[in-house]
Coordinates of C-alpha atoms and ligand atoms in Angstrom, one line a residue:
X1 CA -39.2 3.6 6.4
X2 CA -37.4 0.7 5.1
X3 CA -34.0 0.6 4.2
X4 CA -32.6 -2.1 2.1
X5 CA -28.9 -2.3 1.7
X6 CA -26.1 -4.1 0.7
X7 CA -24.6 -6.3 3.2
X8 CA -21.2 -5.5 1.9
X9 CA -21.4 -1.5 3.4
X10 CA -19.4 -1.2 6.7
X11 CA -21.4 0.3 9.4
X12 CA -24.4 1.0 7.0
X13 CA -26.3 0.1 10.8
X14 CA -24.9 2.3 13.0
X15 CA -25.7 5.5 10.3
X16 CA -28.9 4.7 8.8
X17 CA -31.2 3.0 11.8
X18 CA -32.0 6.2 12.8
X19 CA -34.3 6.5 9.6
X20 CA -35.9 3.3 10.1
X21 CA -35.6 -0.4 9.9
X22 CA -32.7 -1.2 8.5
X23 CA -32.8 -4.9 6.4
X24 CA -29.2 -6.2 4.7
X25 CA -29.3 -8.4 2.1
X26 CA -25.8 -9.7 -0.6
X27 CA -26.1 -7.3 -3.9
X28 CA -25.4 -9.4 -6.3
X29 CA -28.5 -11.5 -6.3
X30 CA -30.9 -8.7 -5.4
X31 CA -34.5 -9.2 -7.1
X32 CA -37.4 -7.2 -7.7
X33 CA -39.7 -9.3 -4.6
X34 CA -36.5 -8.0 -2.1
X35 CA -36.9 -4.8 -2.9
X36 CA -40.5 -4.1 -3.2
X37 CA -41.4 -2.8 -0.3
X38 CA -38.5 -0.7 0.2
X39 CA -38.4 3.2 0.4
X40 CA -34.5 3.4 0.1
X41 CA -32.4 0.7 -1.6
X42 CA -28.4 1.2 -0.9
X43 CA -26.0 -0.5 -3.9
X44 CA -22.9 -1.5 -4.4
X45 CA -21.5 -2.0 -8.4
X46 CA -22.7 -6.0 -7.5
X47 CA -26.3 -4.5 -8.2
X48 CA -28.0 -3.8 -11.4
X49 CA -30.5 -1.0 -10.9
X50 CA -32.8 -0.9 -13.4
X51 CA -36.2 -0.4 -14.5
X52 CA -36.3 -5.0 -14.0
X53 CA -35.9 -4.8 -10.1
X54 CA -37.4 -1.4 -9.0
X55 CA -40.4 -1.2 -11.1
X56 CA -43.7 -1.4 -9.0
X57 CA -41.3 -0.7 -6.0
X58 CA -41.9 2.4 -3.3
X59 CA -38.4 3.1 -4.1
X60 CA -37.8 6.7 -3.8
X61 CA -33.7 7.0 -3.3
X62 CA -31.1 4.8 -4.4
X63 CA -27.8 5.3 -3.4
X64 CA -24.4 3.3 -4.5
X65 CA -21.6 3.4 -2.7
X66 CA -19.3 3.5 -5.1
X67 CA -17.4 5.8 -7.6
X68 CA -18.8 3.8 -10.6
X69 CA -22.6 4.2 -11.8
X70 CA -22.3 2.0 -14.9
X71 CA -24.1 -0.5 -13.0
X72 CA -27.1 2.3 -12.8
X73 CA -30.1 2.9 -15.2
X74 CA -29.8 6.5 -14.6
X75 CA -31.8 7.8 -17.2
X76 CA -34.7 5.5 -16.1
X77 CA -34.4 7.0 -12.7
X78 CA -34.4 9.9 -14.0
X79 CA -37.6 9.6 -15.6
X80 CA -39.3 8.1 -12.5
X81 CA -38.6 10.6 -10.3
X82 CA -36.1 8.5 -8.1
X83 CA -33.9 10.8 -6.2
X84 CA -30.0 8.9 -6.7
X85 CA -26.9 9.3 -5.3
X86 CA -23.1 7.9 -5.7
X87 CA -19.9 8.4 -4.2
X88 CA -17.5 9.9 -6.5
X89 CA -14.0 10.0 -4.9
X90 CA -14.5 7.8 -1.7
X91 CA -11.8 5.1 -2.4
X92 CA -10.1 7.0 -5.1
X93 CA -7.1 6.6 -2.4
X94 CA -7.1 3.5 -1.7
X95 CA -6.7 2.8 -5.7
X96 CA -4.1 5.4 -5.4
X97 CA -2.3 3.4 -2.9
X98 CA -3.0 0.0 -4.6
X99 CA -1.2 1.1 -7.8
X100 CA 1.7 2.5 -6.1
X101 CA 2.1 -0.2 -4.3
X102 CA 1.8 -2.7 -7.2
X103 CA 4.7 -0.6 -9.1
X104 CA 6.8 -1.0 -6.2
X105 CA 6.7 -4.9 -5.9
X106 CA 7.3 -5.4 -9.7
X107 CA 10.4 -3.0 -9.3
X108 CA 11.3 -4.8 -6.3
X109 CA 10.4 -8.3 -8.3
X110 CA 12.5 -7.2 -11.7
X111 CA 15.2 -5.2 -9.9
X112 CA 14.3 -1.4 -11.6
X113 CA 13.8 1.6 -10.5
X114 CA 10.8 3.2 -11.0
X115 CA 11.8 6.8 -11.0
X116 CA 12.8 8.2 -14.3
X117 CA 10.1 6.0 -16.0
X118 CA 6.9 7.6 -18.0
X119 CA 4.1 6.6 -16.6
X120 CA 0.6 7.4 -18.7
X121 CA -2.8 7.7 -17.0
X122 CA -5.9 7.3 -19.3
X123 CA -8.6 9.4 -17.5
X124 CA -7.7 12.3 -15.0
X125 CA -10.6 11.9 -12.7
X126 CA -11.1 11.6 -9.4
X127 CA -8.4 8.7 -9.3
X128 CA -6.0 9.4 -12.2
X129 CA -5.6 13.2 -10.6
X130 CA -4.4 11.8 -7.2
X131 CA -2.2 8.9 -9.0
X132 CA -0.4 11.5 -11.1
X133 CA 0.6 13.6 -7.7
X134 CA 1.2 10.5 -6.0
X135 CA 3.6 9.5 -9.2
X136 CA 5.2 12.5 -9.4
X137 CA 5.7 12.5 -5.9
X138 CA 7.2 8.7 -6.7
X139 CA 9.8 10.6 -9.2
X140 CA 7.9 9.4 -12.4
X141 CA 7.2 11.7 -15.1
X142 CA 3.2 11.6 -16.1
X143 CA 1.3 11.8 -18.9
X144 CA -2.4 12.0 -19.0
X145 CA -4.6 11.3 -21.8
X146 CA -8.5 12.7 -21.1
X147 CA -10.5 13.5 -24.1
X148 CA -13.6 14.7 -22.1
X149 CA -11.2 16.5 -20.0
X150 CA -9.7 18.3 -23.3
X151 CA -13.1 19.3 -24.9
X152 CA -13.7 20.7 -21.7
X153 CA -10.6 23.3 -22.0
X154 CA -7.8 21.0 -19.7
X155 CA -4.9 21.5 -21.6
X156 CA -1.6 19.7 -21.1
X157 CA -3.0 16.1 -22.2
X158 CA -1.9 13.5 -24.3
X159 CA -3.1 11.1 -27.2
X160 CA -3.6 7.4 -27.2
X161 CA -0.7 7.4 -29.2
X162 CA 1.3 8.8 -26.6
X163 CA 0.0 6.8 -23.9
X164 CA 0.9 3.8 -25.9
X165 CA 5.2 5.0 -25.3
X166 CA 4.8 4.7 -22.1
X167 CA 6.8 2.6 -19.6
X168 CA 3.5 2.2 -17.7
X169 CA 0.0 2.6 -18.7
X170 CA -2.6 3.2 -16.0
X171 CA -6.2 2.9 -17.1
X172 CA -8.6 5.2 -15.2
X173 CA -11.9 5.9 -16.8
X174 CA -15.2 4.9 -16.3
X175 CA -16.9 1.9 -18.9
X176 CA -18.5 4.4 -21.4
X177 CA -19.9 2.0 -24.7
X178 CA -21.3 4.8 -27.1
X179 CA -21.0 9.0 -27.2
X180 CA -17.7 11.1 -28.4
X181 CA -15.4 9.0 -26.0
X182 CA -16.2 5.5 -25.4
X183 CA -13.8 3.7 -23.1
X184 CA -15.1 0.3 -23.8
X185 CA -11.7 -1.8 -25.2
X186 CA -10.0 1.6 -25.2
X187 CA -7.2 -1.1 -24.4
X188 CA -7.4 -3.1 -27.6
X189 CA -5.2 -5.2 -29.7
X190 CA -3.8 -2.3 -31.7
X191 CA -3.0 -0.6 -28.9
X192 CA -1.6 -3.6 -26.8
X193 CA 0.1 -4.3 -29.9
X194 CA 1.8 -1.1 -29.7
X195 CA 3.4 -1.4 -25.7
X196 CA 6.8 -0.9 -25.4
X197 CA 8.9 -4.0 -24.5
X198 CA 8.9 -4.2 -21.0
X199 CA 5.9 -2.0 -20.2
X200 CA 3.5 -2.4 -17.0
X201 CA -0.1 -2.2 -18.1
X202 CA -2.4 -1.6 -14.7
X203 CA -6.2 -1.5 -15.2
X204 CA -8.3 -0.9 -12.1
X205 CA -11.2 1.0 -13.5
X206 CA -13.9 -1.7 -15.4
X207 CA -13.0 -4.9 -16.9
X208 CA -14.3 -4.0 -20.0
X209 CA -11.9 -0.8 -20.5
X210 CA -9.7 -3.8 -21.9
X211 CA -10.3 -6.0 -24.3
X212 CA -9.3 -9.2 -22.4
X213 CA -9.3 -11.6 -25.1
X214 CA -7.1 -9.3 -27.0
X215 CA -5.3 -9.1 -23.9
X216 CA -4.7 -13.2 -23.0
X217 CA -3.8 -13.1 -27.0
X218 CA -0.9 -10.6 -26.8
X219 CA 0.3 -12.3 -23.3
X220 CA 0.7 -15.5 -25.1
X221 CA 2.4 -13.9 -27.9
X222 CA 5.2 -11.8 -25.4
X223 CA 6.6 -12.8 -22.3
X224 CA 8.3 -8.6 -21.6
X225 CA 4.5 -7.1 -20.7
X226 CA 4.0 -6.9 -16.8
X227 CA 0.2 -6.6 -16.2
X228 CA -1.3 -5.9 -13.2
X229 CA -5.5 -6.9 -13.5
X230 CA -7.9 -5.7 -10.2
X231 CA -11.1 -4.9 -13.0
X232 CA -11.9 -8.6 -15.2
X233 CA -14.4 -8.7 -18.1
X234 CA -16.9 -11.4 -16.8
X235 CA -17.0 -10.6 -13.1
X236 CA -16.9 -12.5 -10.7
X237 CA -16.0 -15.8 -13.4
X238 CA -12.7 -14.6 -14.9
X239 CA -10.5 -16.2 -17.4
X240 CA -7.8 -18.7 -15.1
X241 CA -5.6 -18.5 -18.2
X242 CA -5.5 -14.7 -18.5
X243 CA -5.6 -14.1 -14.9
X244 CA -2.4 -17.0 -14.7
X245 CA -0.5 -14.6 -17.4
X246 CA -0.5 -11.6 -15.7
X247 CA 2.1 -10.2 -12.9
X248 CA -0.6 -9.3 -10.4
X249 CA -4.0 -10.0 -10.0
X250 CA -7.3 -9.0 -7.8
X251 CA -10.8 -9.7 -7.3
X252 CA -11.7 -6.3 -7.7
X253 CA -10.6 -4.6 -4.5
X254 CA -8.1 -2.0 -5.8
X255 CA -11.0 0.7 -3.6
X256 CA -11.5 -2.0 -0.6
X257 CA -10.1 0.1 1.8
X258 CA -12.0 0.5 5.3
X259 CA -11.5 4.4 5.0
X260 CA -12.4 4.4 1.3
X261 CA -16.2 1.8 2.0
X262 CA -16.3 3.9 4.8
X263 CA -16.3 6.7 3.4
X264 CA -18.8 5.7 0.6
X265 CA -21.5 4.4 3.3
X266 CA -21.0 8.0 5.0
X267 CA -21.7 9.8 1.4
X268 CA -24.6 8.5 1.1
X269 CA -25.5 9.1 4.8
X270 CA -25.1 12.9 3.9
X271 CA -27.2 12.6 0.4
X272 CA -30.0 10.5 1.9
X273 CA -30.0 13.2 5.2
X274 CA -30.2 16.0 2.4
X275 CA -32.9 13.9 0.6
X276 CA -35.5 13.6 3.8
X277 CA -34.6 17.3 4.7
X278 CA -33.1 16.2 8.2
X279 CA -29.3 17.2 9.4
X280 CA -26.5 14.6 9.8
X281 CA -26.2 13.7 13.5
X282 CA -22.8 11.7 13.1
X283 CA -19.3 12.7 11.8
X284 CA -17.3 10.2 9.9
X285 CA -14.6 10.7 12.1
X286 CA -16.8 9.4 15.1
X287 CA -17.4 6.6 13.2
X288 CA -14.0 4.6 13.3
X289 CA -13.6 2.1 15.5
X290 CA -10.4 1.7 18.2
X291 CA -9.9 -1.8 16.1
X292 CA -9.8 -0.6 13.0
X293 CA -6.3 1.8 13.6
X294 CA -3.2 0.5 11.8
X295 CA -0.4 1.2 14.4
X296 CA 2.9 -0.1 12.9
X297 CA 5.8 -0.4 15.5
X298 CA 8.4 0.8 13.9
X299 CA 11.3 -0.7 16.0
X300 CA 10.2 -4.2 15.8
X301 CA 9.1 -4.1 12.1
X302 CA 13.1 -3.0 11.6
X303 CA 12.3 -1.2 8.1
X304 CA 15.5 -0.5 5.6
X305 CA 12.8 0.4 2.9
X306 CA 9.6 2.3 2.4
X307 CA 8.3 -0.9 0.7
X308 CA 9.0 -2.8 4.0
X309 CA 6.8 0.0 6.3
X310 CA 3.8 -0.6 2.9
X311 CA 3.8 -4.1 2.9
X312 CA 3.3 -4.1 7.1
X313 CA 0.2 -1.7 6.8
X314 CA -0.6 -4.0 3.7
X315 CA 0.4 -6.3 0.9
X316 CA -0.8 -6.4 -2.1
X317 CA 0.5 -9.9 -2.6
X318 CA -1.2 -11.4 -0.3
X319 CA -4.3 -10.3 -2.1
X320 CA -2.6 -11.6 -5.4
X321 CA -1.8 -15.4 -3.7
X322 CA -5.5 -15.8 -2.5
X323 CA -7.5 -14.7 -5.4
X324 CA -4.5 -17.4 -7.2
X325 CA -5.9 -20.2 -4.8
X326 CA -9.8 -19.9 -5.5
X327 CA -8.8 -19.9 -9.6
X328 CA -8.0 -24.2 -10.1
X329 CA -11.8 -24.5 -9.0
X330 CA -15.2 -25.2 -11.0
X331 CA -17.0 -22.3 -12.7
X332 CA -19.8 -21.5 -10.0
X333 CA -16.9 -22.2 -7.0
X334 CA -14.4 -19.6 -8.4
X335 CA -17.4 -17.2 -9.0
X336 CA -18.5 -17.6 -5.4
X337 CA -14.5 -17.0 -4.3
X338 CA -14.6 -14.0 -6.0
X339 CA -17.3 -12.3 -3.9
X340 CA -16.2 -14.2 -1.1
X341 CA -13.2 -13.1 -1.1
X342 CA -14.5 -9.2 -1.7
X343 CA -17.3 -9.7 1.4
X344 CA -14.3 -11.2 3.5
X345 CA -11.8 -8.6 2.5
X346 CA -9.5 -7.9 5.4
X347 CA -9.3 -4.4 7.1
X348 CA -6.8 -2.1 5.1
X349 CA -6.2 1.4 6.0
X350 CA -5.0 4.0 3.7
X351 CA -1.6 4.8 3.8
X352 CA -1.9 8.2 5.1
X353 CA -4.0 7.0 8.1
X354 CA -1.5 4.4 9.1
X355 CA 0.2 5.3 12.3
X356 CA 3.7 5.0 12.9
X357 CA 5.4 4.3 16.2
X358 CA 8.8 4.5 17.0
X359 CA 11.2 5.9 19.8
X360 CA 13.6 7.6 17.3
X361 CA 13.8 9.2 15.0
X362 CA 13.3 7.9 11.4
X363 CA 15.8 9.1 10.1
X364 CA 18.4 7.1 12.3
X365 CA 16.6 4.1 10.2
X366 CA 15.8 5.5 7.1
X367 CA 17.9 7.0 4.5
X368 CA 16.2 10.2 2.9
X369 CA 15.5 9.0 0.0
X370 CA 12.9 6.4 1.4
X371 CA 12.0 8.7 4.0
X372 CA 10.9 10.0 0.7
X373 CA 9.2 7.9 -0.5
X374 CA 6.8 7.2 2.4
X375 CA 5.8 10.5 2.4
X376 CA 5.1 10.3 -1.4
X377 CA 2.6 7.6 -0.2
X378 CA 0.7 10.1 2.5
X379 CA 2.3 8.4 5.6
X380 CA 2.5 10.6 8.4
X381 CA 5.4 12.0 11.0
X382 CA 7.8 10.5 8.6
X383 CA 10.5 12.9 9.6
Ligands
LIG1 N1 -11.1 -1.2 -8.9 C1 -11.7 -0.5 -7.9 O1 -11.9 -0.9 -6.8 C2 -12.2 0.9 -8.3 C3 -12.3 1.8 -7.3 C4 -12.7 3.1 -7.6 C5 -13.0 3.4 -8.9 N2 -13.0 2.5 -9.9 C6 -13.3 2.8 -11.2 O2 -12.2 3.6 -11.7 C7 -12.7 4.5 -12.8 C8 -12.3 5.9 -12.5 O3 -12.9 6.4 -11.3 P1 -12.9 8.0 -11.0 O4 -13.5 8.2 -9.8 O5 -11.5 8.5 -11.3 O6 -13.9 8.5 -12.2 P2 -14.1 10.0 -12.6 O7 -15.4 10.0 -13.3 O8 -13.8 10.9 -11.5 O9 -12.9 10.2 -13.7 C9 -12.9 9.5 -14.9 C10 -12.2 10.3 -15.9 O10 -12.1 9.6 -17.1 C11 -12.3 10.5 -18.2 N3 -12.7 9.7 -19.4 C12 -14.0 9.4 -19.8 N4 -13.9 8.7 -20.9 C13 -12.6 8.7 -21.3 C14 -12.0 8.1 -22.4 N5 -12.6 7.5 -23.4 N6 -10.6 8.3 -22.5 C15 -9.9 8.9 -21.5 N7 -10.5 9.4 -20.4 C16 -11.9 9.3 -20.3 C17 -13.3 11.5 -17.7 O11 -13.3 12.7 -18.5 C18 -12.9 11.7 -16.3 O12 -12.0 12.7 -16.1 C19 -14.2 4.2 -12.8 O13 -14.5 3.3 -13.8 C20 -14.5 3.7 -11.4 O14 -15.6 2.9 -11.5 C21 -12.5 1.2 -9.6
LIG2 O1 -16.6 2.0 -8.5 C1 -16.1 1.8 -7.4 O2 -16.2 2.6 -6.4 C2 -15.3 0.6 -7.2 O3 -15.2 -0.2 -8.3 C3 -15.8 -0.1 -6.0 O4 -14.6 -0.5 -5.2 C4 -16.6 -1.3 -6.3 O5 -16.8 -2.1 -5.2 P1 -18.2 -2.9 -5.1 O6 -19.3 -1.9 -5.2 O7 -18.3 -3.8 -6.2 O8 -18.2 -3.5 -3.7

């Protein structure tokens, strides 16, 4: 059996040679001649699967490693008989833990505090769920706005119109263009239009959830919005002078942690096992490596702040300064930086894996309201 998979899939080796030859090959430019004589072809969003590359293939199970499908013809492979499989949830922390820790460097930029603010989530899925504990938990009060969710019988949600009050608005759905609930430009120029001064705007589901031209527009007409961009329409060429407007911004790697690829490579593992009949032979847990633990030393790093303990494990604005350096480049260069910098994305653990050392106790460091606040983020043997 041949197994063709992204090359961008930690580990996708180690868990899927023992089905046969394993062959990696970079997503985005994936043909119909690479995958031809493959039985299993493993994705990630790079890829488009459709009816153009597998057709005349001996594809029998595609899997993507990702909580997105929108990059997946899944009616088509529905029709054909193509067993498929995704990974909903397996970096819905590591988004979790980018957007927290975005809020906390634009309070710590701007000199506010975040607690006390309204934050609104527009979709409460697998990621908008855990952001409003993890908000809560941050001393926000949450809205949640989720159409699908209230046709369904969820009760407690919001409008648009309420999302729109908000002191931050955190997009959250997937890119839906047609049906009762589109998302596509759910974040339009009416809407924009209607932020309150001084509102954070975050999207980290699809680029195309906001209208960006809409959005570059209302940038250059007020100077109060703080805008955090990981999602861009146009991937991987976005717009330098949209992407040079806004507070923070990301090639897309809001889900890049280890535990949350990890985790997506081992779903499928489990899906393609249940597919060919056969019983997993690894654990997950098995699967990390010594190298990849985050020990953070807690009497040399000296904390007085949560933030300080977040930016060791990581920062998000070292993300923000690299994906600035590719952007003064040609077309086809800052393209290639984009998955460059996505394929070469350092090793971040989630913050609830991240292990703290320290010969006292925290507390004798720590005053309890930051002590707090770690623990809000999932960080461990706090107290
Ligand atoms: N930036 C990244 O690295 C990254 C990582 C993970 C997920 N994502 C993206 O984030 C998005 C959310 O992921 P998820 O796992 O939470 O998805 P999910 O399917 O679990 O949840 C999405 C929620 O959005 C709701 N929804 C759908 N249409 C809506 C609309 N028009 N208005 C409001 N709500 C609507 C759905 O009812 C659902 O509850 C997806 O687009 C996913 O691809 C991005
Ligand atoms: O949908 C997802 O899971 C995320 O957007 C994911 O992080 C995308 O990563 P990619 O597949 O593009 O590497």
């Amino acid at each position: 059996m041949k197994i063709l998979v992204d090359e961008n899939m930690p580990l996708a080796r180690e868990l899927f040679a023992g089905f046969g030859e394993v062959v990696a090959r970079p997503g985005r430019g994936l043909a119909a001649d690479d995958v031809r004589d493959a039985d299993v072809l493993l994705v990630r969003s790079v890829t488009r699967v459709d009816e153009a590359l597998l057709a005349g293939s001996r594809v029998r199970f595609v899997g993507t490693a990702t909580i997105g499908t929108d990059h997946v013809d899944l009616d088509w492979l529905r029709a054909q008989g193509i067993a498929f499989a995704s990974a909903p949830g397996c970096n819905a922390m590591s988004v979790v833990d980018y957007v927290a820790s975005a809020l906390l460097e634009l309070a710590d930029r701007h000199g506010f505090a975040l607690a006390g603010k309204r934050a609104g989530i527009v979709g409460l899925g697998n990621v908008g769920s855990r952001l409003q504990r993890r908000l809560r938990a941050m001393g926000l009060d949450v809205l949640a706005c989720d159409p699908p969710l209230a046709d369904a019988g969820c009760t407690g949600l919001v409008d648009m119109d309420a999302i729109a009050g908000c002191d931050i608005v955190s997009f959250h759905t997937p890119l839906v263009r047609d049906g009762a609930h589109p998302s596509f430009h759910l974040g339009d120029a009416v809407f924009l239009a209607r932020l309150k001064p001084g509102a954070i705007l975050l999207n980290t589901s699809r680029g195309a959830v906001v209208d960006n031209v809409a959005l570059l527009a209302a940038l250059e007409r007020r100077d109060d919005l703080h805008v955090v961009l990981d999602v861009w329409e146009g991937e991987p060429l976005v717009d330098r002078r949209l992407a040079a407007r806004v507070a923070l911004a990301t090639p897309h790697i809001a889900g890049y942690s280890y535990d949350g690829k990890l985790r997506g490579t081992w779903m499928l593992y489990e899906a393609l096992c249940a597919f060919l009949g056969q019983p997993p032979t690894m654990t997950l847990a098995s699967l990390v490596p010594e190298s990849a633990r985050c020990v953070l030393d807690v009497a040399r790093l000296a904390p007085r702040r949560a933030l300080d303990l977040m930016r060791a494990a990581w920062r998000i604005t070292d993300d923000d300064d690299a994906f600035r350096a590719t952007l003064d480049a040609d077309d086809d260069t800052r393209a290639a930086a984009f998955d460059r910098l996505r394929k070469q994305y350092p090793l971040r653990r989630e913050f609830a894996t991240v292990e703290l050392v320290h010969d006292e106790s925290l507390a004798a460091r720590l005053p309890a309201d930051e002590r707090a606040m770690l623990r809000a983020q999932g960080f461990a043997c706090v107290d």
